[in-house]
Amino acid sequence: MQLDDTAVLISIDVQQGFDLRPSGPRNNPDMEAHALALLAAWRAARRSVVVVRHDSIQPGSPLTPGTPGNALKRGFEPQPGEPLITKHVNSAFIGTDLETRLRAAGVRQVVLFGIATDMCVSTTARMAANLGFDLVVVGDACHTWSQHTPDGALLDGETIHRVHLTTLNSEFGRVVRTAQVIQALSPSAQAGAGHTAP
């Protein structure tokens, strides 16, 4: 794969409260390891990162501001100069200045990862594509959980994860693996990197 020289990496809702989620088992236990490797390589290439955090307004949510669950997981906090976008709904573009920041910085491509594949990652990804951004989703740096279907059957998290990545790849952008992005960040592939964060 090739990365645009304006590409911005967006980390979505990698928060401690999701470890407290009263739901079925999650898929992709290696998600955090992949995401940390991705962040390290991206920052080493001096490319821009935006961190998104969900500040829930739902009563009793483990992501409520001021509670331990609202905090970002260790290693996923924004570094100096990296903006923190806080949101209250699934899409990081609703009720925030994310789009304004990206437009002002001349960003053409967004690279997304985070939690959960089928919820805030998918919603943000679809909106990004509809807004005209070139969309890349790092599939192995996302995860979700098993859930019950409307008729009461249990659908495993890996199936939900794969279905959402499949539709994103079919219609909205490209789904890639962490290793592909890191390879694209190699010194021979990163001419033009080093622009400032949006």
Short mmCIF file of C-alpha atoms in Angstrom, two decimals:
data_model
loop_
_atom_site.label_atom_id
_atom_site.label_comp_id
_atom_site.label_asym_id
_atom_site.label_seq_id
_atom_site.Cartn_x
_atom_site.Cartn_y
_atom_site.Cartn_z
CA MET A 1 0.00 0.00 0.00
CA GLN A 2 0.97 3.65 -0.38
CA LEU A 3 0.34 6.40 2.12
CA ASP A 4 -0.55 9.90 1.03
CA ASP A 5 1.86 12.51 2.33
CA THR A 6 -1.08 14.16 4.14
CA ALA A 7 -2.22 10.96 5.87
CA VAL A 8 -3.30 11.30 9.50
CA LEU A 9 -3.59 8.37 11.90
CA ILE A 10 -6.75 8.51 14.04
CA SER A 11 -6.94 6.44 17.22
CA ILE A 12 -10.57 5.84 18.16
CA ASP A 13 -11.76 5.20 21.75
CA VAL A 14 -8.97 2.97 23.04
CA GLN A 15 -10.26 3.40 26.59
CA GLN A 16 -10.05 1.44 29.82
CA GLY A 17 -13.81 1.24 30.23
CA PHE A 18 -14.12 -1.24 27.39
CA ASP A 19 -12.36 -3.81 29.56
CA LEU A 20 -15.34 -3.47 31.93
CA ARG A 21 -17.95 -3.86 29.19
CA PRO A 22 -20.68 -6.34 30.30
CA SER A 23 -20.87 -8.09 26.97
CA GLY A 24 -19.80 -11.26 25.21
CA PRO A 25 -16.19 -12.21 24.59
CA ARG A 26 -14.13 -9.93 22.36
CA ASN A 27 -12.24 -10.94 19.25
CA ASN A 28 -8.65 -10.06 18.30
CA PRO A 29 -6.78 -10.25 21.61
CA ASP A 30 -3.73 -8.84 19.80
CA MET A 31 -5.47 -5.57 18.93
CA GLU A 32 -3.60 -3.43 21.48
CA ALA A 33 -0.21 -4.88 20.52
CA HIS A 34 -0.84 -4.18 16.85
CA ALA A 35 -2.12 -0.67 17.60
CA LEU A 36 0.87 0.22 19.79
CA ALA A 37 3.27 -0.98 17.08
CA LEU A 38 1.36 1.09 14.53
CA LEU A 39 1.48 4.21 16.70
CA ALA A 40 5.19 3.78 17.39
CA ALA A 41 6.04 3.44 13.70
CA TRP A 42 3.77 6.33 12.71
CA ARG A 43 5.28 8.66 15.30
CA ALA A 44 8.80 7.56 14.42
CA ALA A 45 8.04 8.62 10.85
CA ARG A 46 7.02 12.07 12.21
CA ARG A 47 3.51 11.81 10.86
CA SER A 48 0.37 13.30 12.40
CA VAL A 49 -1.78 11.54 15.00
CA VAL A 50 -5.24 12.47 16.28
CA VAL A 51 -6.60 10.77 19.40
CA VAL A 52 -10.36 10.39 19.88
CA ARG A 53 -12.00 9.66 23.25
CA HIS A 54 -15.64 8.83 23.89
CA ASP A 55 -17.10 10.88 26.74
CA SER A 56 -20.35 9.03 27.26
CA ILE A 57 -23.53 10.81 28.32
CA GLN A 58 -25.38 7.52 28.88
CA PRO A 59 -26.19 6.90 32.56
CA GLY A 60 -23.99 4.21 34.06
CA SER A 61 -21.64 3.99 31.11
CA PRO A 62 -18.08 2.83 31.91
CA LEU A 63 -16.91 5.66 29.61
CA THR A 64 -18.45 8.44 31.72
CA PRO A 65 -16.10 11.42 32.15
CA GLY A 66 -14.50 11.50 35.57
CA THR A 67 -14.56 7.72 35.99
CA PRO A 68 -11.52 5.44 35.58
CA GLY A 69 -13.06 3.79 32.53
CA ASN A 70 -13.07 7.05 30.60
CA ALA A 71 -9.27 7.15 30.60
CA LEU A 72 -7.33 6.07 27.55
CA LYS A 73 -5.43 2.80 27.86
CA ARG A 74 -1.74 3.09 28.65
CA GLY A 75 0.26 3.97 25.56
CA PHE A 76 -2.72 5.45 23.73
CA GLU A 77 -2.65 8.91 25.31
CA PRO A 78 -1.91 11.82 22.98
CA GLN A 79 1.69 12.98 22.92
CA PRO A 80 2.60 16.70 22.97
CA GLY A 81 1.24 18.40 19.88
CA GLU A 82 -1.32 15.67 19.16
CA PRO A 83 -4.93 16.84 19.49
CA LEU A 84 -7.46 15.03 21.68
CA ILE A 85 -10.97 15.00 20.18
CA THR A 86 -13.80 14.20 22.59
CA LYS A 87 -17.14 12.97 21.30
CA HIS A 88 -20.51 11.83 22.66
CA VAL A 89 -21.82 9.73 19.78
CA ASN A 90 -20.46 7.01 17.49
CA SER A 91 -18.92 9.23 14.81
CA ALA A 92 -15.84 11.30 15.62
CA PHE A 93 -17.12 13.86 13.08
CA ILE A 94 -20.39 14.67 14.89
CA GLY A 95 -20.29 17.50 17.44
CA THR A 96 -16.51 17.91 17.13
CA ASP A 97 -14.04 20.00 15.15
CA LEU A 98 -12.33 16.97 13.59
CA GLU A 99 -13.38 17.73 10.03
CA THR A 100 -12.43 21.40 10.41
CA ARG A 101 -8.98 20.43 11.69
CA LEU A 102 -8.40 17.98 8.86
CA ARG A 103 -9.54 20.42 6.17
CA ALA A 104 -7.38 23.21 7.60
CA ALA A 105 -4.33 20.93 7.51
CA GLY A 106 -5.02 19.89 3.90
CA VAL A 107 -5.54 16.25 4.87
CA ARG A 108 -6.68 13.98 2.05
CA GLN A 109 -6.25 10.56 3.68
CA VAL A 110 -7.25 9.24 7.10
CA VAL A 111 -6.01 5.98 8.62
CA LEU A 112 -8.25 4.65 11.39
CA PHE A 113 -7.98 2.05 14.15
CA GLY A 114 -9.59 1.47 17.53
CA ILE A 115 -12.69 0.24 19.35
CA ALA A 116 -15.14 -1.05 18.35
CA THR A 117 -14.89 -2.29 14.77
CA ASP A 118 -18.64 -2.25 14.18
CA MET A 119 -19.52 0.82 16.21
CA CYS A 120 -17.37 3.95 16.47
CA VAL A 121 -14.68 2.78 14.04
CA SER A 122 -17.18 1.82 11.36
CA THR A 123 -19.36 4.90 11.85
CA THR A 124 -16.39 7.27 11.73
CA ALA A 125 -14.96 5.42 8.72
CA ARG A 126 -18.18 5.63 6.73
CA MET A 127 -18.54 9.33 7.47
CA ALA A 128 -14.92 9.98 6.53
CA ALA A 129 -15.47 8.34 3.15
CA ASN A 130 -18.75 10.20 2.60
CA LEU A 131 -16.98 13.47 3.40
CA GLY A 132 -14.49 12.74 0.63
CA PHE A 133 -11.45 11.55 2.58
CA ASP A 134 -9.42 8.65 1.25
CA LEU A 135 -10.13 6.02 3.89
CA VAL A 136 -7.82 3.35 5.28
CA VAL A 137 -8.85 1.10 8.19
CA VAL A 138 -6.22 -0.98 9.97
CA GLY A 139 -8.30 -4.07 10.58
CA ASP A 140 -6.02 -6.01 12.91
CA ALA A 141 -5.77 -2.93 15.16
CA CYS A 142 -9.52 -3.01 15.86
CA HIS A 143 -11.76 -5.33 17.85
CA THR A 144 -15.37 -5.90 18.89
CA TRP A 145 -17.49 -8.33 20.91
CA SER A 146 -19.99 -11.12 20.46
CA GLN A 147 -23.55 -9.80 20.34
CA HIS A 148 -27.09 -11.09 20.20
CA THR A 149 -29.02 -10.77 16.96
CA PRO A 150 -32.57 -9.34 16.99
CA ASP A 151 -33.97 -12.90 17.09
CA GLY A 152 -31.83 -13.82 20.10
CA ALA A 153 -29.04 -15.84 18.48
CA LEU A 154 -25.46 -15.17 19.56
CA LEU A 155 -23.18 -13.86 16.83
CA ASP A 156 -19.49 -14.18 17.63
CA GLY A 157 -17.27 -11.11 17.66
CA GLU A 158 -14.92 -12.38 14.98
CA THR A 159 -17.79 -12.72 12.51
CA ILE A 160 -19.08 -9.22 13.31
CA HIS A 161 -15.55 -7.83 12.96
CA ARG A 162 -14.95 -9.51 9.60
CA VAL A 163 -18.33 -8.53 8.17
CA HIS A 164 -17.84 -4.86 9.01
CA LEU A 165 -14.31 -4.81 7.63
CA THR A 166 -15.57 -6.52 4.49
CA THR A 167 -18.26 -3.91 3.83
CA LEU A 168 -15.86 -1.06 4.59
CA ASN A 169 -13.36 -2.50 2.13
CA SER A 170 -16.02 -3.16 -0.51
CA GLU A 171 -17.63 0.27 -0.51
CA PHE A 172 -15.87 2.91 1.57
CA GLY A 173 -12.10 2.51 1.45
CA ARG A 174 -9.33 0.00 2.04
CA VAL A 175 -8.82 -2.38 4.93
CA VAL A 176 -5.18 -3.23 5.58
CA ARG A 177 -3.03 -4.87 8.25
CA THR A 178 -0.65 -3.18 10.67
CA ALA A 179 2.37 -4.71 8.95
CA GLN A 180 1.35 -3.16 5.62
CA VAL A 181 1.16 0.32 7.13
CA ILE A 182 4.50 -0.07 8.90
CA GLN A 183 6.06 -1.19 5.64
CA ALA A 184 4.61 1.86 3.90
CA LEU A 185 6.26 4.01 6.58
CA SER A 186 9.72 2.64 5.83
CA PRO A 187 12.37 5.27 4.97
CA SER A 188 12.12 4.54 1.26
CA ALA A 189 8.36 5.09 1.33
CA GLN A 190 7.97 8.16 3.50
CA ALA A 191 9.15 11.05 1.34
CA GLY A 192 7.13 14.09 2.25
CA ALA A 193 6.46 13.04 5.83
CA GLY A 194 6.95 15.40 8.74
CA HIS A 195 4.00 17.79 8.42
CA THR A 196 2.38 19.13 11.58
CA ALA A 197 -0.67 17.72 13.32
CA PRO A 198 -4.09 19.03 12.30
#
